[in-house]
Every structure is written in C-alpha cells, then in structure tokens.
Amino acid sequence: MSQTISQTRRRTPSVALMRVLHWALRLVPMAMAVGSATALFLWSLDRVTSLRFEHPWLLYLLPVVGLLVAWMYRKIGGRSEKGTNLLIDEIHEPGGGVPRRMAPLILLGTLMTHLCGGSAGREGTALQMGGSIASAFGRVFRMPHLELRILLMAGIAAGFGAVFGTPLAGTIFALEVLVIGRIQHKALLPCLVAAMIGNWTCEAWGIVHTHYEVAFMRDQIVPGFHFDGWLLAKVLAASVAFGLCASLFARASHGLAGFLKKVCPNALLRPVIGGVAVIALVHLLGTREFLGLGVWSVNPGDLTILSFFQPGRIVEWAWFWKLLFTVITLSSGFKGGEVTPLFFIGAALGSALSGVIGGPNDLFAALGFVAVFAAAAKTPLACTLMGIELFGAQHAGYLAIACFVAYACSGRSGIYRSQRSD
C-alpha cells in the first residue's frame, strides 16, 4: 500500500507536466488565432469608419445594408443568429455546437453595420469570433464537453482582452458573465493565459488601443487610495443613476426587439425599419455624432468618448441620444456589440452628472464608463478591473463602488438573455 502511494507521488510531477502541455497545445494557438482575428477586425473597423467619414452618403445605404445582413444570416447563419447568447448556452449545456461560420459572419455583419453608421459596438464581434475559433479548435482536438466548456470560456476571454486591451478584465468577464453572482474558478488559469496571449498577439500586429487619462489624483503626494467623504457621497448618488441607466438600456433593447418582431414578423424588413429610423434621427437632431462606435471622429468638435473626459465639456442629454441610436440599431437586427456604446453612454452620463452634483469631470466620466457596462452585463468585478487597467489603480476604490452599486441598482434585466442567476 505504502509502495503504491509512493509510486503515485513520484508520478505526480510528470502527470502535472503532461496536463500543462495538454492545455498549452490548445490554449496558446487558439488565443493567438483569436488575437490575430481581433487585430484584423479592429484594423478593418478603423478603415470602414474612415470611409464613412469620407463618404457621408453611405448613411443612406443603412437600410439596404441592414437588409443584406439579415438576408445573409437567414441564408447561411443558422444558429449563429443567437450571437453571444449562443456561446453562453453552449457553455452551460452542450447543444448543436458553435458554428465555425459564426466568426466570418459576425465580422462581415459588424463591418457592414459600421460602414453605414449603425450605432453598434465591437465586443459582441470579438466574443463571437473568440468562441467560434475556440470551438473549431475543440473539434480538431476532439475535446470532451468539460474541456470544451473551458476552452470556450478561454476564447471569450481572449476576444474580450484583445479587443479592449484589458486582459485581466477579459479573464474575469469570461468567468463572471455566465451566471449572475457566481464566478467559475476552474477556468481561471486557462482564461488568464488566453486573455494575455490574445492581447499580446493583437498588439503584436500593431494595434494601438485608445488611451484614457484621468487627471484627478494623478499628482497626489501620498501614494495609494484615499477616500473623500463628500466626494464618496456624490459617487454613490451617481452610481445609482448609472444602474438605472443600464436597466433602461437593457429593458429598452429587449422591449423594442420584441415589439418589432410583433409588428414586423419578416426579419428581413426589421433592419430596414431600423435604418430608416436612424436616418430620421440624424436629420431630426442635425448631427451624426451618435453614429458608429463613438470612439473617435475626424471632426475635432464632435462628441466622442474621449471628449467627455475633457474639463468643461458637458452635454446633458448626449447619453440619452446615444442610448436611443444604439437601441434602435441593435434591436432591429444590425450586428455588433453593446459595450462600446455603453462606454459612450456611461461616460456621457458621468460627465453630465458631474456638472449637476459637482465633482471631477474626468473621474465621473471614468466611473460611468465602466459602471453602466457593469450593471448592463452583470459583471461588476470584471468592470472594476477594467477601470483599473484603463484609468489607474489610484481610482480603484471609487471604481469598485460605482460598479457594484450600479450593479445592485440595475435590477435583474441584463443585455445577455442567456445569463443564469445564482
């Protein structure tokens, strides 16, 4: 008996080494493939956005492009139509699998949406490409479901980490998004490895992520985080508003999608209606500032996410208009993601609230940036880490409070229908 135990112990290091090699052979090439695909996507997204600015008439093709995207998904999309929710479902319970065609379809559909000005994001594209590529690797290696489940989560982590340049947030997002209130610890290390390799690969292709700067407390003499009681009270009040805004976004998105399905059963025509509505809003408001991602613009005076971090740049209702443009775009069937528009909405709302209640404009823009997303996606821990990665650890306390309070005030409705509750 003691001899058997001794032999088992002697074999343990080699077994552990084989286990590491087993996962390395799967995770590393998969994450590199996801990082490369994300780099291609981000590069292409910049190109089509530049084309939209160079040719303003492309906006009027938005209904036509919406029809083409819907037709493409009807003809060859199959289960890919469910998007990110399909990935979550497949991780919870194996079904028909994640189609390999999901990656090229969402890439093309998102680029078409942005070419003509649809207000959509990019995280959905990165997550779906990551999940589709991970699933393809799982088929090649004939992985059992329990291992495939972890590989899918790692693919999501790689896509999220690469598209935003936030590998720590990508790691936790993949663990936190599946079940509200619970983190899947078993996949922690694979997701971390995949997120870091995916991000490194994306940057190795020359992709440069947007840099956000919060000047507040940047030059403090004493290192570390220190609370200001009066500022904390203002942050708490703003965080409630962030949570309510996230709830409004999620409810409006699901509500409008359901309404359009009732009044227009033909899925090919719904994006046509949405495209016409977006064009009408542009003419009603007399501005194109709420089209596309909202990360950058060729026009220096346009509202962008970065503009809300500038002192004195407060536009009270910018958050609402971006919310409306995005809800119409995505609910009618255009492709993309919700997260980058949520960054815009949150930063705009934070900036507006700083003018009402008083407070550092750049800090409140940063808090809204992550807190609205945290509440909408039900991922407060991941978004706290994202805030630290993007804005600096000196703001960690306020970032955590904003994300968790907003999450607590946002109700049960989130942007991902397939999320489960603990």
CSV table of C-alpha atoms in Angstrom, one decimal:
chain,number,residue,atom,x,y,z
A,1,MET,CA,0.0,0.0,0.0
A,2,SER,CA,2.7,2.5,1.0
A,3,GLN,CA,4.6,1.5,-2.1
A,4,THR,CA,1.6,2.3,-4.3
A,5,ILE,CA,1.3,5.7,-2.6
A,6,SER,CA,5.0,6.4,-3.1
A,7,GLN,CA,4.7,5.5,-6.8
A,8,THR,CA,1.7,7.7,-7.2
A,9,ARG,CA,3.6,10.6,-5.6
A,10,ARG,CA,6.6,10.1,-7.9
A,11,ARG,CA,4.3,10.2,-10.9
A,12,THR,CA,2.5,13.3,-9.9
A,13,PRO,CA,5.0,15.9,-11.3
A,14,SER,CA,5.1,14.2,-14.7
A,15,VAL,CA,1.3,14.0,-14.7
A,16,ALA,CA,1.1,17.7,-13.9
A,17,LEU,CA,3.6,18.5,-16.6
A,18,MET,CA,1.6,16.5,-19.1
A,19,ARG,CA,-1.5,18.3,-18.0
A,20,VAL,CA,0.2,21.7,-18.6
A,21,LEU,CA,1.4,20.6,-22.0
A,22,HIS,CA,-2.1,19.3,-22.9
A,23,TRP,CA,-3.6,22.7,-22.2
A,24,ALA,CA,-0.8,24.7,-23.6
A,25,LEU,CA,-1.0,23.0,-27.0
A,26,ARG,CA,-4.7,24.0,-27.1
A,27,LEU,CA,-4.8,27.4,-25.4
A,28,VAL,CA,-1.7,29.1,-27.0
A,29,PRO,CA,-2.6,28.6,-30.7
A,30,MET,CA,-6.2,29.2,-30.0
A,31,ALA,CA,-5.5,32.5,-28.2
A,32,MET,CA,-3.1,33.6,-30.9
A,33,ALA,CA,-5.7,32.9,-33.6
A,34,VAL,CA,-8.3,34.9,-31.6
A,35,GLY,CA,-5.8,37.8,-31.1
A,36,SER,CA,-5.0,37.8,-34.8
A,37,ALA,CA,-8.7,37.8,-35.8
A,38,THR,CA,-9.4,40.6,-33.4
A,39,ALA,CA,-6.5,42.6,-34.8
A,40,LEU,CA,-7.9,42.1,-38.3
A,41,PHE,CA,-11.3,43.2,-37.0
A,42,LEU,CA,-10.0,46.4,-35.3
A,43,TRP,CA,-7.9,47.3,-38.3
A,44,SER,CA,-10.9,46.8,-40.6
A,45,LEU,CA,-13.2,48.7,-38.3
A,46,ASP,CA,-11.0,51.8,-38.5
A,47,ARG,CA,-10.9,51.5,-42.3
A,48,VAL,CA,-14.7,51.3,-42.7
A,49,THR,CA,-15.2,54.1,-40.1
A,50,SER,CA,-12.8,56.3,-42.1
A,51,LEU,CA,-14.7,55.5,-45.3
A,52,ARG,CA,-18.0,56.6,-43.6
A,53,PHE,CA,-16.5,59.9,-42.7
A,54,GLU,CA,-15.1,60.4,-46.2
A,55,HIS,CA,-18.4,59.5,-47.9
A,56,PRO,CA,-21.3,60.8,-45.8
A,57,TRP,CA,-23.8,59.5,-48.4
A,58,LEU,CA,-23.1,56.0,-47.1
A,59,LEU,CA,-25.6,56.7,-44.3
A,60,TYR,CA,-28.4,56.4,-46.7
A,61,LEU,CA,-27.5,52.9,-47.6
A,62,LEU,CA,-28.0,51.8,-44.0
A,63,PRO,CA,-31.5,50.3,-44.6
A,64,VAL,CA,-30.1,48.4,-47.7
A,65,VAL,CA,-27.1,47.1,-45.7
A,66,GLY,CA,-29.5,46.0,-42.9
A,67,LEU,CA,-31.5,44.0,-45.4
A,68,LEU,CA,-28.3,42.4,-46.8
A,69,VAL,CA,-27.1,41.4,-43.3
A,70,ALA,CA,-30.5,39.9,-42.4
A,71,TRP,CA,-30.6,38.0,-45.7
A,72,MET,CA,-27.0,36.7,-45.1
A,73,TYR,CA,-27.9,35.4,-41.7
A,74,ARG,CA,-31.1,33.9,-42.9
A,75,LYS,CA,-29.4,32.0,-45.7
A,76,ILE,CA,-26.3,30.7,-44.0
A,77,GLY,CA,-26.3,32.0,-40.4
A,78,GLY,CA,-28.3,29.2,-38.8
A,79,ARG,CA,-27.7,29.1,-35.0
A,80,SER,CA,-25.2,32.0,-35.4
A,81,GLU,CA,-28.1,34.4,-35.2
A,82,LYS,CA,-28.2,34.0,-31.4
A,83,GLY,CA,-24.8,35.6,-31.2
A,84,THR,CA,-23.2,35.8,-27.7
A,85,ASN,CA,-26.2,34.2,-26.1
A,86,LEU,CA,-25.4,31.0,-28.1
A,87,LEU,CA,-21.9,30.9,-26.6
A,88,ILE,CA,-23.3,31.2,-23.1
A,89,ASP,CA,-25.9,28.4,-23.8
A,90,GLU,CA,-23.2,26.1,-25.2
A,91,ILE,CA,-21.0,26.6,-22.1
A,92,HIS,CA,-23.9,25.8,-19.8
A,93,GLU,CA,-25.3,22.8,-21.8
A,94,PRO,CA,-23.9,21.3,-25.0
A,95,GLY,CA,-26.3,21.6,-27.9
A,96,GLY,CA,-25.6,21.8,-31.6
A,97,GLY,CA,-22.2,23.4,-31.0
A,98,VAL,CA,-20.9,26.8,-32.1
A,99,PRO,CA,-20.8,27.1,-35.9
A,100,ARG,CA,-17.5,27.8,-37.5
A,101,ARG,CA,-19.2,30.3,-39.8
A,102,MET,CA,-20.1,32.5,-36.8
A,103,ALA,CA,-16.7,34.2,-36.9
A,104,PRO,CA,-16.7,35.4,-40.5
A,105,LEU,CA,-20.4,36.2,-40.4
A,106,ILE,CA,-20.2,38.5,-37.3
A,107,LEU,CA,-17.1,40.1,-38.7
A,108,LEU,CA,-18.7,40.9,-42.0
A,109,GLY,CA,-22.0,41.9,-40.5
A,110,THR,CA,-20.4,44.3,-38.0
A,111,LEU,CA,-18.2,45.9,-40.6
A,112,MET,CA,-21.2,46.5,-42.9
A,113,THR,CA,-23.2,48.0,-40.0
A,114,HIS,CA,-20.4,50.4,-39.1
A,115,LEU,CA,-19.7,51.3,-42.7
A,116,CYS,CA,-23.1,53.0,-43.0
A,117,GLY,CA,-23.2,54.4,-39.5
A,118,GLY,CA,-25.1,52.0,-37.4
A,119,SER,CA,-24.6,52.7,-33.7
A,120,ALA,CA,-23.1,49.4,-32.5
A,121,GLY,CA,-20.1,48.2,-30.6
A,122,ARG,CA,-17.3,45.7,-31.1
A,123,GLU,CA,-17.3,43.4,-28.0
A,124,GLY,CA,-20.0,41.1,-29.4
A,125,THR,CA,-17.9,40.6,-32.5
A,126,ALA,CA,-14.8,39.8,-30.6
A,127,LEU,CA,-16.6,37.4,-28.2
A,128,GLN,CA,-18.3,35.6,-31.0
A,129,MET,CA,-15.1,35.2,-33.1
A,130,GLY,CA,-13.3,34.0,-29.9
A,131,GLY,CA,-16.0,31.4,-29.2
A,132,SER,CA,-16.2,30.2,-32.8
A,133,ILE,CA,-12.5,29.9,-33.1
A,134,ALA,CA,-12.2,28.1,-29.7
A,135,SER,CA,-15.0,25.7,-30.8
A,136,ALA,CA,-13.1,24.9,-34.0
A,137,PHE,CA,-10.0,24.1,-32.0
A,138,GLY,CA,-12.1,21.9,-29.7
A,139,ARG,CA,-13.3,19.9,-32.7
A,140,VAL,CA,-9.8,19.5,-34.1
A,141,PHE,CA,-8.6,18.1,-30.7
A,142,ARG,CA,-11.9,16.2,-30.1
A,143,MET,CA,-12.1,17.6,-26.6
A,144,PRO,CA,-14.8,16.3,-24.2
A,145,HIS,CA,-17.5,18.7,-23.2
A,146,LEU,CA,-16.0,19.6,-19.8
A,147,GLU,CA,-12.7,20.6,-21.5
A,148,LEU,CA,-14.5,22.3,-24.4
A,149,ARG,CA,-16.5,24.3,-22.0
A,150,ILE,CA,-13.3,25.7,-20.5
A,151,LEU,CA,-11.9,26.3,-24.0
A,152,LEU,CA,-15.0,28.3,-25.0
A,153,MET,CA,-14.6,30.4,-21.9
A,154,ALA,CA,-10.9,31.0,-22.7
A,155,GLY,CA,-11.9,32.0,-26.3
A,156,ILE,CA,-14.3,34.6,-24.8
A,157,ALA,CA,-11.5,35.9,-22.5
A,158,ALA,CA,-9.1,36.1,-25.4
A,159,GLY,CA,-11.5,38.1,-27.5
A,160,PHE,CA,-12.5,40.5,-24.8
A,161,GLY,CA,-9.0,41.0,-23.6
A,162,ALA,CA,-7.7,41.6,-27.1
A,163,VAL,CA,-10.5,44.0,-28.3
A,164,PHE,CA,-10.2,46.3,-25.4
A,165,GLY,CA,-6.6,45.8,-24.4
A,166,THR,CA,-7.7,44.7,-20.9
A,167,PRO,CA,-6.6,41.0,-20.3
A,168,LEU,CA,-7.4,41.0,-16.6
A,169,ALA,CA,-10.9,42.2,-17.2
A,170,GLY,CA,-11.3,39.8,-20.1
A,171,THR,CA,-10.3,36.9,-17.8
A,172,ILE,CA,-12.9,37.8,-15.1
A,173,PHE,CA,-15.6,38.7,-17.7
A,174,ALA,CA,-15.5,35.2,-19.2
A,175,LEU,CA,-15.9,33.7,-15.7
A,176,GLU,CA,-18.5,36.2,-14.4
A,177,VAL,CA,-20.8,36.6,-17.4
A,178,LEU,CA,-22.2,33.0,-17.3
A,179,VAL,CA,-24.0,33.1,-14.0
A,180,ILE,CA,-25.0,36.2,-12.2
A,181,GLY,CA,-23.4,36.3,-8.8
A,182,ARG,CA,-21.0,33.4,-9.4
A,183,ILE,CA,-17.5,33.0,-10.8
A,184,GLN,CA,-16.3,29.8,-12.5
A,185,HIS,CA,-13.0,29.4,-10.7
A,186,LYS,CA,-12.0,26.2,-12.5
A,187,ALA,CA,-11.4,28.0,-15.7
A,188,LEU,CA,-9.5,30.9,-14.1
A,189,LEU,CA,-6.0,30.0,-15.2
A,190,PRO,CA,-6.9,29.0,-18.8
A,191,CYS,CA,-8.9,32.2,-19.2
A,192,LEU,CA,-6.0,34.3,-17.9
A,193,VAL,CA,-3.5,32.7,-20.2
A,194,ALA,CA,-5.8,33.0,-23.2
A,195,ALA,CA,-6.6,36.7,-22.4
A,196,MET,CA,-3.0,37.7,-22.0
A,197,ILE,CA,-1.8,35.8,-25.2
A,198,GLY,CA,-4.8,37.1,-27.2
A,199,ASN,CA,-4.0,40.7,-26.1
A,200,TRP,CA,-0.2,40.3,-26.8
A,201,THR,CA,-0.9,38.9,-30.2
A,202,CYS,CA,-3.3,41.7,-31.1
A,203,GLU,CA,-0.8,44.3,-30.1
A,204,ALA,CA,2.0,42.5,-31.9
A,205,TRP,CA,0.0,43.1,-35.1
A,206,GLY,CA,0.4,46.9,-34.4
A,207,ILE,CA,-3.0,47.5,-32.9
A,208,VAL,CA,-2.9,50.5,-30.5
A,209,HIS,CA,-5.8,50.8,-28.0
A,210,THR,CA,-7.4,54.1,-27.1
A,211,HIS,CA,-5.7,55.7,-24.1
A,212,TYR,CA,-7.9,57.3,-21.5
A,213,GLU,CA,-6.5,59.7,-18.9
A,214,VAL,CA,-8.0,60.7,-15.6
A,215,ALA,CA,-6.0,63.7,-14.2
A,216,PHE,CA,-7.8,63.6,-10.9
A,217,MET,CA,-5.5,62.5,-8.1
A,218,ARG,CA,-2.7,61.9,-10.6
A,219,ASP,CA,-0.3,64.1,-8.8
A,220,GLN,CA,-1.1,63.2,-5.3
A,221,ILE,CA,1.9,63.3,-2.9
A,222,VAL,CA,0.8,60.2,-0.8
A,223,PRO,CA,0.6,57.0,-2.9
A,224,GLY,CA,-2.5,54.8,-2.7
A,225,PHE,CA,-6.2,55.5,-2.5
A,226,HIS,CA,-7.8,57.9,0.0
A,227,PHE,CA,-11.5,58.5,0.4
A,228,ASP,CA,-13.0,61.9,0.4
A,229,GLY,CA,-16.3,61.6,2.3
A,230,TRP,CA,-18.2,64.3,0.4
A,231,LEU,CA,-16.9,63.0,-3.0
A,232,LEU,CA,-17.9,59.5,-1.9
A,233,ALA,CA,-21.5,60.6,-1.3
A,234,LYS,CA,-21.5,62.1,-4.9
A,235,VAL,CA,-20.1,58.9,-6.3
A,236,LEU,CA,-22.8,56.9,-4.6
A,237,ALA,CA,-25.5,59.1,-6.0
A,238,ALA,CA,-24.1,58.9,-9.5
A,239,SER,CA,-23.7,55.2,-9.2
A,240,VAL,CA,-27.5,54.8,-8.6
A,241,ALA,CA,-28.1,56.8,-11.8
A,242,PHE,CA,-25.6,54.5,-13.7
A,243,GLY,CA,-27.5,51.4,-12.6
A,244,LEU,CA,-30.9,52.9,-13.6
A,245,CYS,CA,-29.4,53.9,-17.0
A,246,ALA,CA,-28.1,50.4,-17.6
A,247,SER,CA,-31.6,49.0,-16.7
A,248,LEU,CA,-33.2,51.4,-19.1
A,249,PHE,CA,-30.8,50.3,-21.9
A,250,ALA,CA,-31.4,46.6,-21.3
A,251,ARG,CA,-35.2,46.9,-21.0
A,252,ALA,CA,-35.5,49.2,-24.0
A,253,SER,CA,-33.4,46.9,-26.1
A,254,HIS,CA,-35.4,43.8,-25.3
A,255,GLY,CA,-38.7,45.6,-25.4
A,256,LEU,CA,-38.1,47.2,-28.8
A,257,ALA,CA,-36.8,43.9,-30.3
A,258,GLY,CA,-39.9,42.1,-29.1
A,259,PHE,CA,-42.2,44.9,-30.4
A,260,LEU,CA,-40.6,44.9,-33.8
A,261,LYS,CA,-41.0,41.1,-34.1
A,262,LYS,CA,-44.7,41.5,-33.4
A,263,VAL,CA,-45.4,44.4,-35.8
A,264,CYS,CA,-43.0,43.1,-38.5
A,265,PRO,CA,-42.7,39.3,-38.5
A,266,ASN,CA,-40.4,39.4,-41.5
A,267,ALA,CA,-36.9,39.5,-40.2
A,268,LEU,CA,-35.5,40.9,-43.5
A,269,LEU,CA,-37.6,44.1,-43.1
A,270,ARG,CA,-36.8,44.9,-39.4
A,271,PRO,CA,-33.3,46.3,-40.1
A,272,VAL,CA,-34.8,48.3,-42.9
A,273,ILE,CA,-37.2,50.0,-40.5
A,274,GLY,CA,-34.3,50.5,-38.0
A,275,GLY,CA,-32.1,52.0,-40.7
A,276,VAL,CA,-34.8,54.5,-41.7
A,277,ALA,CA,-35.3,55.4,-38.1
A,278,VAL,CA,-31.6,56.1,-37.6
A,279,ILE,CA,-31.5,58.3,-40.7
A,280,ALA,CA,-34.6,60.2,-39.4
A,281,LEU,CA,-33.0,60.8,-36.0
A,282,VAL,CA,-29.8,62.1,-37.7
A,283,HIS,CA,-32.0,64.7,-39.6
A,284,LEU,CA,-34.1,65.5,-36.5
A,285,LEU,CA,-31.0,66.2,-34.3
A,286,GLY,CA,-29.0,67.7,-37.1
A,287,THR,CA,-25.8,65.8,-36.1
A,288,ARG,CA,-24.1,62.5,-36.9
A,289,GLU,CA,-22.2,62.4,-33.6
A,290,PHE,CA,-24.2,59.4,-32.3
A,291,LEU,CA,-23.4,57.1,-35.2
A,292,GLY,CA,-20.8,54.3,-35.2
A,293,LEU,CA,-18.6,53.5,-32.2
A,294,GLY,CA,-18.2,57.0,-30.9
A,295,VAL,CA,-14.5,56.4,-30.0
A,296,TRP,CA,-13.0,58.9,-32.5
A,297,SER,CA,-14.1,61.3,-35.2
A,298,VAL,CA,-12.3,63.2,-37.9
A,299,ASN,CA,-14.2,66.3,-36.8
A,300,PRO,CA,-12.4,67.8,-33.7
A,301,GLY,CA,-15.6,69.3,-32.3
A,302,ASP,CA,-17.6,66.0,-32.4
A,303,LEU,CA,-18.7,64.2,-29.2
A,304,THR,CA,-16.6,61.1,-28.6
A,305,ILE,CA,-15.9,59.0,-25.5
A,306,LEU,CA,-12.6,60.9,-25.1
A,307,SER,CA,-14.4,64.3,-25.2
A,308,PHE,CA,-16.3,63.5,-22.0
A,309,PHE,CA,-13.0,63.4,-20.1
A,310,GLN,CA,-12.2,66.9,-21.1
A,311,PRO,CA,-12.9,69.6,-18.4
A,312,GLY,CA,-15.8,71.8,-19.2
A,313,ARG,CA,-17.2,69.6,-22.0
A,314,ILE,CA,-20.6,68.7,-20.6
A,315,VAL,CA,-23.6,67.8,-22.9
A,316,GLU,CA,-26.5,67.0,-20.7
A,317,TRP,CA,-28.5,64.6,-23.0
A,318,ALA,CA,-25.8,63.1,-25.1
A,319,TRP,CA,-26.1,59.8,-23.1
A,320,PHE,CA,-29.8,59.5,-23.9
A,321,TRP,CA,-29.4,60.1,-27.7
A,322,LYS,CA,-26.6,57.5,-27.9
A,323,LEU,CA,-28.7,55.1,-26.0
A,324,LEU,CA,-31.6,55.7,-28.4
A,325,PHE,CA,-29.5,55.3,-31.5
A,326,THR,CA,-27.9,52.1,-30.2
A,327,VAL,CA,-31.2,50.5,-29.1
A,328,ILE,CA,-32.7,51.1,-32.5
A,329,THR,CA,-29.7,49.8,-34.3
A,330,LEU,CA,-29.2,46.6,-32.4
A,331,SER,CA,-32.9,45.8,-31.7
A,332,SER,CA,-33.8,46.0,-35.4
A,333,GLY,CA,-31.2,43.3,-36.3
A,334,PHE,CA,-27.9,45.1,-37.1
A,335,LYS,CA,-24.7,43.3,-35.9
A,336,GLY,CA,-22.1,44.5,-33.5
A,337,GLY,CA,-22.0,44.7,-29.7
A,338,GLU,CA,-23.4,46.8,-26.9
A,339,VAL,CA,-20.4,47.5,-24.8
A,340,THR,CA,-18.6,50.4,-26.6
A,341,PRO,CA,-21.9,52.3,-27.0
A,342,LEU,CA,-22.4,51.7,-23.3
A,343,PHE,CA,-18.9,53.2,-22.6
A,344,PHE,CA,-20.1,56.3,-24.5
A,345,ILE,CA,-23.4,56.4,-22.7
A,346,GLY,CA,-21.8,55.9,-19.3
A,347,ALA,CA,-19.0,58.5,-19.9
A,348,ALA,CA,-21.6,61.0,-21.2
A,349,LEU,CA,-23.9,60.4,-18.2
A,350,GLY,CA,-21.0,60.6,-15.7
A,351,SER,CA,-19.8,63.9,-17.3
A,352,ALA,CA,-23.4,65.3,-17.2
A,353,LEU,CA,-23.8,64.3,-13.5
A,354,SER,CA,-20.5,65.9,-12.6
A,355,GLY,CA,-21.9,69.2,-13.8
A,356,VAL,CA,-25.1,68.7,-11.8
A,357,ILE,CA,-23.8,67.5,-8.4
A,358,GLY,CA,-20.2,68.9,-8.7
A,359,GLY,CA,-17.1,66.7,-9.0
A,360,PRO,CA,-14.2,66.0,-11.2
A,361,ASN,CA,-15.5,65.7,-14.7
A,362,ASP,CA,-12.9,63.1,-15.8
A,363,LEU,CA,-13.4,60.9,-12.7
A,364,PHE,CA,-17.1,60.8,-13.2
A,365,ALA,CA,-16.8,60.1,-16.9
A,366,ALA,CA,-14.5,57.1,-16.0
A,367,LEU,CA,-16.9,55.9,-13.4
A,368,GLY,CA,-19.8,56.0,-15.8
A,369,PHE,CA,-17.7,54.4,-18.5
A,370,VAL,CA,-17.3,51.1,-16.5
A,371,ALA,CA,-20.3,51.2,-14.2
A,372,VAL,CA,-23.0,51.3,-16.8
A,373,PHE,CA,-21.4,48.4,-18.6
A,374,ALA,CA,-21.0,46.6,-15.2
A,375,ALA,CA,-24.7,47.0,-14.5
A,376,ALA,CA,-25.9,46.1,-18.0
A,377,ALA,CA,-23.7,43.0,-18.4
A,378,LYS,CA,-24.0,42.0,-14.6
A,379,THR,CA,-20.2,41.8,-14.4
A,380,PRO,CA,-19.1,44.3,-11.7
A,381,LEU,CA,-15.9,42.6,-10.8
A,382,ALA,CA,-14.6,42.4,-14.4
A,383,CYS,CA,-15.6,46.1,-14.9
A,384,THR,CA,-13.8,47.2,-11.8
A,385,LEU,CA,-10.6,45.5,-13.1
A,386,MET,CA,-11.2,47.1,-16.5
A,387,GLY,CA,-11.4,50.5,-14.8
A,388,ILE,CA,-8.1,49.9,-13.0
A,389,GLU,CA,-6.5,48.7,-16.3
A,390,LEU,CA,-7.7,51.7,-18.2
A,391,PHE,CA,-7.7,54.6,-15.6
A,392,GLY,CA,-5.2,53.6,-12.9
A,393,ALA,CA,-5.2,51.9,-9.6
A,394,GLN,CA,-5.4,55.2,-7.6
A,395,HIS,CA,-9.1,55.3,-8.5
A,396,ALA,CA,-9.8,51.6,-7.6
A,397,GLY,CA,-12.0,52.4,-4.6
A,398,TYR,CA,-14.3,54.7,-6.4
A,399,LEU,CA,-14.4,52.4,-9.5
A,400,ALA,CA,-15.3,49.4,-7.3
A,401,ILE,CA,-18.1,51.3,-5.5
A,402,ALA,CA,-19.5,52.7,-8.8
A,403,CYS,CA,-19.6,49.2,-10.4
A,404,PHE,CA,-21.1,47.3,-7.5
A,405,VAL,CA,-23.6,50.0,-6.6
A,406,ALA,CA,-24.7,50.4,-10.2
A,407,TYR,CA,-25.0,46.6,-10.5
A,408,ALA,CA,-27.1,46.4,-7.3
A,409,CYS,CA,-29.5,49.2,-8.6
A,410,SER,CA,-29.9,47.8,-12.1
A,411,GLY,CA,-32.5,45.1,-11.4
A,412,ARG,CA,-32.4,41.6,-12.9
A,413,SER,CA,-32.6,42.6,-16.6
A,414,GLY,CA,-29.3,42.5,-18.4
A,415,ILE,CA,-28.1,42.6,-22.0
A,416,TYR,CA,-27.5,38.9,-22.2
A,417,ARG,CA,-30.7,36.9,-22.1
A,418,SER,CA,-28.9,33.5,-21.6
A,419,GLN,CA,-27.2,34.6,-18.4
A,420,ARG,CA,-28.3,32.5,-15.4
A,421,SER,CA,-28.9,33.5,-11.8
A,422,ASP,CA,-27.1,32.0,-8.9
